[in-house]
XYZ file of C-alpha atoms in Angstrom:
659
model
C 118.741 92.279 5.302
C 120.170 94.496 8.052
C 118.116 95.928 10.891
C 118.776 99.418 9.549
C 117.376 98.458 6.173
C 114.278 96.989 7.767
C 113.644 100.185 9.696
C 113.868 102.233 6.534
C 110.772 100.398 5.350
C 108.662 101.246 8.389
C 106.411 104.244 7.737
C 106.068 106.929 10.400
C 102.319 106.324 10.583
C 102.891 102.720 11.689
C 105.353 103.871 14.338
C 102.892 106.456 15.668
C 100.125 103.849 15.802
C 102.408 101.453 17.684
C 103.460 104.144 20.171
C 99.866 105.204 20.877
C 98.611 101.623 21.153
C 101.438 100.730 23.540
C 100.780 103.739 25.756
C 97.030 103.112 25.706
C 97.544 99.524 26.842
C 99.898 100.573 29.636
C 97.491 103.271 30.857
C 94.565 100.867 30.587
C 96.362 98.281 32.687
C 97.208 100.883 35.321
C 93.886 102.685 35.604
C 90.912 100.775 34.174
C 89.007 98.468 36.561
C 88.313 95.997 33.730
C 91.003 95.358 31.127
C 89.144 92.948 28.844
C 85.906 94.487 27.609
C 84.493 96.220 24.520
C 87.088 98.961 24.940
C 89.683 96.588 23.544
C 87.813 96.808 20.244
C 87.412 100.579 20.000
C 90.641 101.676 21.680
C 92.899 100.036 19.028
C 90.642 101.436 16.307
C 91.011 104.988 17.611
C 94.737 104.398 18.163
C 95.034 103.450 14.495
C 93.159 106.545 13.374
C 95.007 108.848 15.780
C 98.411 107.568 14.694
C 97.502 107.939 11.034
C 96.133 111.440 11.622
C 99.199 112.641 13.533
C 101.550 111.202 10.937
C 99.539 112.777 8.105
C 99.636 116.113 9.899
C 103.425 115.957 10.360
C 103.836 115.099 6.672
C 102.420 118.493 5.708
C 105.665 120.164 6.797
C 108.910 120.481 4.865
C 111.348 117.555 5.320
C 113.378 119.257 8.071
C 110.348 120.714 9.862
C 108.603 117.348 9.542
C 111.257 115.638 11.663
C 110.868 118.336 14.310
C 107.059 118.009 14.253
C 107.306 114.246 14.672
C 109.658 114.604 17.624
C 107.416 117.157 19.296
C 104.412 114.872 18.738
C 106.104 111.866 20.315
C 107.286 113.966 23.264
C 103.768 115.353 23.670
C 102.309 111.846 23.752
C 104.803 110.874 26.458
C 103.892 113.919 28.562
C 100.165 113.339 28.063
C 100.154 109.671 29.069
C 102.593 110.044 31.954
C 100.648 113.003 33.324
C 97.434 110.996 33.286
C 99.085 107.952 34.842
C 100.606 109.946 37.712
C 97.471 112.037 38.218
C 95.379 108.869 38.427
C 97.706 107.403 41.038
C 97.281 110.549 43.129
C 93.551 111.253 42.725
C 92.234 107.904 41.445
C 90.715 109.884 38.550
C 91.899 111.210 35.202
C 92.958 114.813 34.746
C 90.233 116.657 32.857
C 91.025 119.509 30.486
C 88.684 121.720 32.527
C 91.123 121.521 35.446
C 93.853 122.962 33.233
C 91.709 125.835 32.006
C 90.385 126.560 35.513
C 93.769 126.701 37.202
C 93.464 123.400 39.024
C 96.913 122.094 38.196
C 98.480 125.412 39.173
C 96.682 125.259 42.512
C 97.979 121.762 43.205
C 101.576 122.377 42.114
C 101.890 125.726 43.856
C 100.001 124.837 47.008
C 100.663 122.767 50.112
C 99.955 119.522 48.255
C 102.874 120.061 45.869
C 105.202 117.913 47.957
C 102.668 115.054 47.845
C 102.448 115.373 44.066
C 106.220 115.281 43.657
C 106.377 112.268 45.954
C 103.837 110.490 43.748
C 105.912 111.320 40.672
C 109.021 109.958 42.391
C 107.187 106.746 43.315
C 106.022 106.345 39.717
C 109.504 105.997 38.221
C 108.867 102.517 36.813
C 105.672 103.711 35.115
C 107.479 106.703 33.660
C 110.237 104.462 32.342
C 107.714 102.082 30.786
C 105.936 104.949 29.035
C 109.253 106.477 27.976
C 110.367 103.329 26.155
C 108.622 104.024 22.815
C 109.821 107.632 22.843
C 113.411 106.529 23.374
C 113.157 103.949 20.585
C 111.667 106.542 18.267
C 114.498 109.018 18.760
C 117.083 106.262 18.378
C 115.653 105.117 15.034
C 113.972 108.345 13.842
C 116.466 108.843 11.034
C 115.825 105.376 9.617
C 112.056 105.558 9.161
C 110.289 105.667 5.815
C 109.122 109.161 4.778
C 108.084 109.089 1.086
C 108.358 112.493 -0.591
C 104.851 112.695 -2.021
C 103.672 115.965 -3.590
C 102.112 118.384 -1.109
C 98.631 118.058 -2.623
C 98.766 114.290 -2.057
C 99.779 114.818 1.556
C 96.978 117.346 2.069
C 94.455 114.936 0.561
C 95.682 112.135 2.793
C 95.390 114.324 5.892
C 91.884 115.364 4.858
C 90.859 111.763 4.263
C 92.076 110.577 7.659
C 90.425 113.567 9.336
C 87.145 112.729 7.598
C 87.301 109.134 8.839
C 87.941 110.427 12.353
C 84.778 112.528 12.083
C 82.588 109.873 10.452
C 83.549 106.841 12.543
C 81.732 107.967 15.720
C 78.538 108.392 13.706
C 78.855 104.824 12.467
C 79.204 103.222 15.902
C 76.950 105.383 18.084
C 74.037 103.027 17.487
C 75.599 100.844 20.156
C 73.961 101.976 23.439
C 77.137 101.826 25.516
C 79.082 103.834 22.965
C 76.321 106.380 22.530
C 76.143 106.948 26.273
C 79.902 107.219 26.669
C 80.344 109.979 24.096
C 77.053 111.852 24.261
C 74.420 112.419 26.926
C 76.335 110.638 29.691
C 79.857 111.532 28.624
C 82.267 110.935 31.486
C 86.036 111.034 30.906
C 86.571 108.255 33.431
C 84.284 105.891 31.514
C 85.378 107.075 28.084
C 89.043 106.181 28.638
C 88.053 102.569 29.154
C 85.732 102.605 26.156
C 87.750 104.557 23.550
C 91.212 105.176 24.967
C 92.770 108.395 26.195
C 93.219 110.298 22.924
C 89.588 109.998 21.850
C 88.526 110.900 25.380
C 90.626 114.068 25.295
C 88.914 115.121 22.065
C 85.459 114.523 23.549
C 86.447 116.244 26.792
C 87.431 119.390 24.903
C 84.348 119.195 22.692
C 81.805 118.859 25.484
C 83.376 120.404 28.562
C 85.644 123.136 27.197
C 83.939 124.201 23.987
C 80.549 123.623 25.603
C 78.977 121.543 22.830
C 75.330 120.872 23.590
C 74.572 117.434 24.958
C 70.967 116.763 24.052
C 68.845 115.643 26.969
C 67.464 112.231 26.047
C 65.772 110.659 29.044
C 64.999 106.961 29.272
C 61.540 105.628 30.025
C 61.112 104.874 33.697
C 58.652 102.456 35.236
C 56.520 104.577 37.605
C 57.211 103.994 41.283
C 54.449 103.237 43.739
C 52.287 106.318 44.216
C 53.200 108.520 47.150
C 50.410 110.494 48.869
C 51.168 113.996 47.656
C 48.936 115.618 50.258
C 51.693 115.189 52.825
C 54.761 115.084 50.603
C 57.801 117.322 50.643
C 56.880 119.449 47.639
C 56.498 123.109 46.785
C 53.694 124.749 44.875
C 55.186 124.099 41.436
C 53.029 123.071 38.488
C 55.627 121.294 36.357
C 53.027 120.216 33.809
C 52.019 123.833 33.226
C 55.660 124.880 33.002
C 56.285 122.192 30.383
C 53.265 123.243 28.341
C 54.362 126.872 28.198
C 58.086 126.207 27.643
C 59.632 126.647 24.188
C 63.139 125.453 25.089
C 63.344 121.728 24.342
C 65.679 120.898 27.232
C 63.735 122.822 29.856
C 60.489 121.330 28.620
C 61.916 117.819 28.980
C 63.089 118.646 32.503
C 59.700 120.032 33.525
C 58.050 116.892 32.178
C 60.490 114.684 34.073
C 59.836 116.406 37.392
C 56.088 116.356 36.806
C 56.124 112.544 36.867
C 58.821 112.035 39.496
C 57.468 110.856 42.837
C 58.308 113.042 45.855
C 59.171 111.694 49.293
C 56.686 111.900 52.120
C 56.948 113.953 55.235
C 57.399 111.687 58.217
C 57.682 111.451 61.982
C 61.008 113.312 61.818
C 59.812 116.246 59.734
C 60.543 119.438 61.663
C 62.191 117.513 64.512
C 64.963 120.134 64.641
C 62.979 123.181 63.643
C 64.566 126.253 65.201
C 67.784 124.414 66.085
C 71.324 125.456 65.159
C 73.394 123.404 62.723
C 77.124 122.763 62.459
C 77.821 120.859 59.255
C 81.277 119.356 58.657
C 82.567 117.818 55.443
C 85.720 116.101 56.671
C 88.687 115.473 54.398
C 89.422 111.758 53.978
C 87.248 110.795 56.958
C 85.868 107.267 57.254
C 84.250 104.933 59.806
C 87.695 103.376 60.354
C 88.855 106.605 62.000
C 86.264 106.217 64.762
C 87.634 104.617 67.916
C 86.502 104.791 71.567
C 90.048 105.545 72.747
C 91.714 107.432 69.893
C 88.709 109.509 68.784
C 86.259 109.372 71.705
C 84.177 112.385 70.637
C 83.529 111.029 67.156
C 82.767 107.679 68.782
C 80.280 109.333 71.154
C 78.594 111.110 68.251
C 78.217 107.855 66.342
C 77.009 105.799 69.292
C 74.567 108.400 70.638
C 73.416 109.899 67.354
C 71.392 108.682 64.396
C 72.582 105.279 63.199
C 72.849 105.155 59.415
C 73.916 101.551 59.047
C 74.393 101.376 55.267
C 75.830 104.727 54.269
C 78.142 105.188 51.276
C 80.406 108.005 50.122
C 81.073 107.553 46.383
C 84.038 109.285 44.813
C 83.426 111.549 41.825
C 85.597 112.985 39.079
C 86.881 116.002 41.035
C 87.419 114.129 44.307
C 87.106 116.626 47.192
C 85.252 119.377 45.348
C 82.702 117.000 43.832
C 82.287 115.218 47.161
C 81.665 118.553 48.845
C 79.279 119.598 46.065
C 77.201 116.439 46.471
C 77.063 116.768 50.245
C 76.073 120.450 50.069
C 73.644 120.464 47.135
C 72.041 117.020 47.124
C 72.968 116.753 43.437
C 75.158 114.355 41.493
C 78.100 116.367 40.078
C 78.518 116.723 36.337
C 81.476 114.803 34.934
C 84.256 116.725 33.211
C 83.862 120.059 35.029
C 84.186 121.512 38.510
C 80.513 121.446 39.394
C 80.865 123.583 42.516
C 82.696 126.287 40.604
C 80.202 126.076 37.735
C 77.374 126.623 40.230
C 78.845 129.827 41.635
C 76.432 132.123 39.786
C 73.452 129.759 39.759
C 70.400 130.247 41.935
C 70.858 127.753 44.819
C 67.720 127.910 46.994
C 68.322 124.592 48.765
C 71.923 125.239 49.839
C 71.836 125.279 53.628
C 73.315 128.756 53.966
C 70.606 130.206 51.754
C 67.906 128.083 53.376
C 68.767 129.224 56.894
C 68.847 132.840 55.699
C 65.464 132.445 54.007
C 64.135 131.239 57.349
C 65.377 134.252 59.303
C 68.831 133.097 60.469
C 71.420 135.741 59.651
C 74.342 134.227 61.548
C 75.553 131.928 58.752
C 79.264 131.253 58.122
C 81.573 128.816 56.303
C 85.229 127.993 56.951
C 88.083 126.125 55.308
C 91.567 125.764 56.794
C 93.406 125.614 53.478
C 93.613 128.280 50.757
C 90.362 130.229 50.623
C 90.322 130.175 46.804
C 91.179 126.501 46.333
C 88.639 125.009 43.888
C 87.297 128.600 43.733
C 85.466 128.201 47.036
C 85.677 131.979 47.373
C 83.005 132.059 44.619
C 80.910 128.949 45.268
C 80.503 129.222 49.024
C 79.235 132.825 49.241
C 76.719 131.789 46.571
C 75.396 129.215 49.044
C 74.620 132.023 51.456
C 77.720 131.900 53.634
C 80.063 134.535 54.943
C 83.117 132.548 53.927
C 86.605 132.500 55.426
C 89.653 130.460 54.448
C 93.403 130.767 54.655
C 94.000 134.157 53.093
C 90.614 135.627 53.994
C 90.544 135.497 57.788
C 91.268 131.962 58.996
C 95.028 132.581 58.978
C 94.496 134.753 62.068
C 94.151 131.619 64.199
C 95.393 128.702 62.027
C 99.112 128.026 61.604
C 100.303 127.802 58.013
C 101.538 124.204 58.090
C 100.481 121.267 55.931
C 97.901 120.080 56.479
C 96.418 122.744 58.697
C 94.748 122.041 62.025
C 90.990 121.407 62.225
C 91.134 122.124 65.958
C 92.678 125.551 65.394
C 90.085 126.376 62.733
C 87.106 125.374 64.867
C 88.439 126.941 68.067
C 89.279 130.204 66.318
C 85.996 130.505 64.422
C 83.487 129.632 67.154
C 83.378 133.214 68.524
C 82.155 134.358 65.075
C 78.801 132.624 65.409
C 78.328 131.385 68.984
C 76.680 134.491 70.386
C 74.103 134.972 73.101
C 70.544 134.076 72.047
C 71.392 134.235 68.330
C 70.623 131.188 66.130
C 73.383 130.106 63.776
C 74.521 127.743 61.085
C 78.232 127.034 60.547
C 79.802 124.966 57.800
C 83.339 123.544 57.804
C 85.415 121.918 55.088
C 88.335 120.383 56.979
C 91.826 119.442 55.808
C 93.641 117.744 58.704
C 92.772 114.297 57.343
C 94.529 114.890 54.034
C 97.159 112.556 52.614
C 100.073 111.752 52.717
C 99.910 109.692 55.852
C 103.482 109.943 57.125
C 105.428 111.946 59.698
C 107.765 113.574 57.187
C 105.187 115.537 55.189
C 102.108 115.687 57.407
C 102.119 118.145 60.307
C 99.045 116.585 61.929
C 100.684 113.168 61.963
C 103.749 114.587 63.693
C 101.596 116.559 66.142
C 99.602 113.507 67.283
C 102.181 110.773 66.731
C 102.714 110.092 70.440
C 99.034 109.127 70.696
C 99.280 106.427 68.015
C 102.900 105.268 68.212
C 101.975 102.314 70.423
C 99.390 100.863 68.027
C 99.963 97.410 66.577
C 99.629 98.365 62.916
C 101.613 99.843 60.058
C 102.978 103.375 60.295
C 100.653 104.435 57.475
C 97.563 103.467 59.458
C 99.005 105.059 62.582
C 99.433 108.254 60.597
C 95.844 108.092 59.331
C 94.548 107.754 62.891
C 96.769 110.639 63.984
C 95.254 112.943 61.342
C 91.732 112.144 62.484
C 92.595 112.697 66.110
C 92.878 116.367 65.134
C 89.303 116.279 63.787
C 88.171 114.568 66.983
C 89.781 117.261 69.112
C 87.994 119.885 67.014
C 84.636 118.226 67.685
C 85.499 117.852 71.372
C 86.205 121.572 71.620
C 83.035 122.418 69.712
C 80.858 120.331 72.048
C 82.516 121.863 75.105
C 81.847 125.392 73.865
C 78.236 124.587 72.931
C 77.690 123.088 76.373
C 79.251 126.084 78.104
C 76.975 128.386 76.119
C 73.928 126.306 77.057
C 72.980 125.449 73.445
C 74.389 121.926 73.049
C 70.905 120.414 73.218
C 69.706 122.843 70.555
C 72.576 122.355 68.105
C 72.753 119.586 65.540
C 76.211 118.454 64.414
C 76.520 116.622 61.091
C 79.811 115.091 59.922
C 80.434 113.331 56.615
C 83.521 112.499 54.495
C 84.229 114.164 51.168
C 85.506 110.846 49.812
C 87.033 107.619 51.073
C 90.682 107.918 52.248
C 92.368 107.049 48.965
C 95.632 108.189 50.547
C 95.737 104.720 52.098
C 96.334 103.212 48.686
C 99.948 102.243 48.303
C 102.479 103.180 45.661
C 104.351 99.926 46.246
C 103.632 96.501 47.715
C 100.108 96.213 46.341
C 97.718 99.068 45.888
C 95.236 97.978 48.575
C 97.694 96.558 51.108
C 96.632 99.093 53.743
C 92.974 98.295 53.175
C 93.624 94.601 53.604
C 95.394 95.346 56.874
C 92.566 97.623 57.971
C 89.730 95.247 57.078
C 91.442 91.930 57.596
C 90.480 90.709 54.129
C 90.835 91.730 50.462
C 88.730 94.824 49.815
C 85.862 94.845 47.333
C 86.768 97.879 45.223
C 83.366 98.084 43.538
C 81.330 98.746 46.692
C 83.072 98.033 50.008
C 85.702 100.696 49.395
C 82.954 103.340 49.572
C 81.163 102.073 52.679
C 81.243 105.080 54.940
C 79.520 106.988 57.709
C 77.321 109.985 58.341
C 77.314 111.285 61.908
C 74.169 113.152 62.947
C 74.229 114.120 66.594
C 72.421 116.435 68.961
C 72.950 116.268 72.710
C 69.243 116.827 73.351
C 67.959 113.957 71.179
C 66.592 110.928 72.983
C 66.604 107.525 71.247
C 67.638 108.616 67.739
C 66.608 106.042 65.133
C 68.597 103.353 63.356
C 68.287 103.568 59.569
C 68.895 100.270 57.797
C 68.228 101.241 54.200
C 71.085 102.162 51.912
C 71.852 105.848 51.546
C 74.686 108.119 50.458
C 76.079 111.630 50.484
C 73.504 113.070 48.051
C 70.819 112.124 50.611
C 72.239 114.342 53.356
C 70.789 117.655 52.179
C 67.170 116.489 51.761
C 67.410 114.685 55.110
C 68.555 117.858 56.875
C 65.968 119.997 55.083
C 63.242 117.643 56.305
C 64.590 117.483 59.870
C 64.761 121.272 60.148
C 61.241 121.633 58.757
C 62.306 123.698 55.748
C 60.018 123.758 52.745
C 61.650 122.111 49.751
C 60.589 120.109 46.733
C 62.028 116.614 47.063
C 61.629 115.988 43.335
C 64.296 118.573 42.523
C 67.240 116.777 44.169
C 69.285 113.726 43.179
C 69.220 112.422 46.731
C 66.274 111.735 48.999
C 65.369 111.975 52.666
C 67.019 109.014 54.404
C 64.210 108.963 56.972
C 61.442 108.704 54.385
C 59.718 105.530 53.209
C 61.346 105.724 49.767
C 63.524 102.784 48.758
C 67.203 103.452 49.316
C 69.319 104.163 46.255
C 73.071 104.793 46.112
C 74.562 105.941 42.793
C 78.246 105.676 41.870
C 80.091 107.692 39.264
C 80.430 104.807 36.788
C 76.712 103.975 36.812
C 76.924 101.228 39.428
C 74.243 101.384 42.096
C 73.053 99.814 45.330
C 69.440 99.552 46.446
C 67.794 97.881 49.408
C 67.472 94.678 47.415
C 70.477 94.463 45.137
C 73.762 95.742 43.731
C 74.584 96.490 40.115
C 78.254 96.523 39.091
C 78.585 98.588 35.902
C 82.128 97.340 35.309
C 80.945 93.747 34.985
C 77.296 94.444 34.047
C 76.176 92.131 36.845
C 73.245 92.517 39.244
C 73.413 90.702 42.573
C 70.283 90.281 44.671
C 70.899 91.036 48.356
C 67.335 90.787 49.699
C 66.271 87.153 49.921
C 62.795 86.514 48.535
C 62.512 89.958 46.951
C 62.173 88.569 43.413
C 60.153 85.535 42.406
C 62.348 84.738 39.402
C 65.690 85.694 37.891
C 63.803 87.431 35.080
C 62.019 89.613 37.631
C 65.366 90.591 39.140
C 66.768 91.497 35.721
C 63.682 93.569 34.872
C 64.162 95.446 38.130
C 67.823 96.020 37.301
C 66.927 97.366 33.854
C 64.359 99.712 35.354
C 66.840 100.969 37.946
C 69.548 101.527 35.334
C 67.158 103.791 33.444
C 66.369 105.702 36.635
C 70.052 106.080 37.508
C 70.982 107.251 33.998
C 68.222 109.832 34.119
C 69.431 111.172 37.450
C 72.894 111.703 36.005
C 71.486 113.576 33.028
C 69.015 115.646 35.031
C 71.604 116.658 37.633
C 73.966 117.798 34.887
C 71.216 119.861 33.256
C 70.178 121.426 36.583
C 73.734 122.736 36.765
C 74.105 123.677 33.085
C 70.748 125.375 32.703
C 70.652 127.082 36.106
C 67.370 125.221 36.341
C 66.276 126.389 39.770
C 66.291 129.966 38.499
C 63.849 128.986 35.747
C 61.573 127.073 38.110
C 61.430 129.773 40.763
C 61.428 132.616 38.223
C 64.443 134.339 39.713
C 66.268 137.021 37.747
C 70.056 136.731 37.350
């Protein structure tokens, strides 16, 4: 039998299934941290159903239109999978549908980062070719596939039957805890791709995050923590039990009940330490402890060596990279997966945002700055809602920042200081920087070219030299800031806080091994579950004598409650995902995939393994596993609660604020 004859016997549905399964496996190999897990059971199952459904849909058309529909479907699958593969290589996350509907892709492709995106596409040629293979084969053999001419009513019935199976199958498998979490209360596109494959994830993404389907709040039972003396705790006068009793909304009632039992953190020796001080808060693009050097970045080095010493600080990466990192650092909340949390919060009541908090405490000189497009990630909406007079490129910053890519942190800080550094007037300034942005090369990065002479002599790769050069610009910005504060006589009354938005994923390579630069930087293979996110938080004030060393683990969500406590602001510590790093509470770091680190162990959600790091902490292995189970419940609840705080505009309900 000839090859042509054999192909005539292959139904279109089988070809569609094969194409989807092939593309799913390629994407899985490129993006999922664990290839062999339960996802290899459900992903082929959903590939089978998706291929059958798409083929059944195409069969509804007339013979000529059917061929066109099939071709469009195959081309669409190619575009979908290649887009996700390239996007993941650039952002280390999947593209969510929300970003399309909110203008995110347009912002990237039309903005200064466009050249970096096109470079990533160019460097992904082999991936594109691999994903194009099934499409090419389809169009070569499309005319030889089997397309039985069944009556229309039979084709409609078949389409309806496959659609019904697609709807019923999730109900049949949601009894499995991991599956239930991945497509319901803890739905996260980044986890769902590994569990179900891309096509099923896209359906769930649209269902939950675009159509806004209700995700019922189902909290897990937590083992109560050791009682904290509430007489001296960081709490407000909120009777959560009474709120729960009077609430008719099921979700709000569950949230009130949760906060009623959650233990607050205590006030401590550092409470109010900086009351009445000024604050300059910097979220620095792509910053990391590896950018701190006594010669290259002496000001950042001085701030680390003479400031608070947070020895085990982490900066997790979230689904919307910079925006989610900024959201966590500014709100003390875990971002909700599948949406732009900062943008979603723009009309919420945000009492604990530092701009609003300083204003509530009588400081009127409150400003925020960003040296890229003022509307990028819709900061022109989210940042004024935090209480700031906000300026970016296009709304004032362009008066003193050159329009290059990336723009200069030094120019932004130097040009904006006169706005708020005024005689005898307290202030709070916030900066979101951009000089540290990828790509780290002289051809596309203006900051690398500007500072290249200062790093050219280094004995390392050009990529690392470029990364150092970018952060020299941040260092010069901090140097200028300190000089101006000193000249104005307020350096010893001004706190400077600097934290990254995310780890510098621009150091990951397109060729030669993804983590080659990290291996060069660290001198050993990098642990991508935890070590990759080991980071820094600089907290410095020239007038502080003997600032403390903090050994417990902490992360970016802990920054806000720590600052609120240091400045003596009243806040309720139960209402935030993070906690005061200077309190007696056990350290807890939460990662976007459900992994966590505490002061006594690490849980890797990808491998479902808990590793004890505190010798003698647990008497038996069973005790360690019980602890891990308890902490997993606590972590899952914090994800769910943080998402509902955002969705429900919860602070407005608690503080009885009108829209």
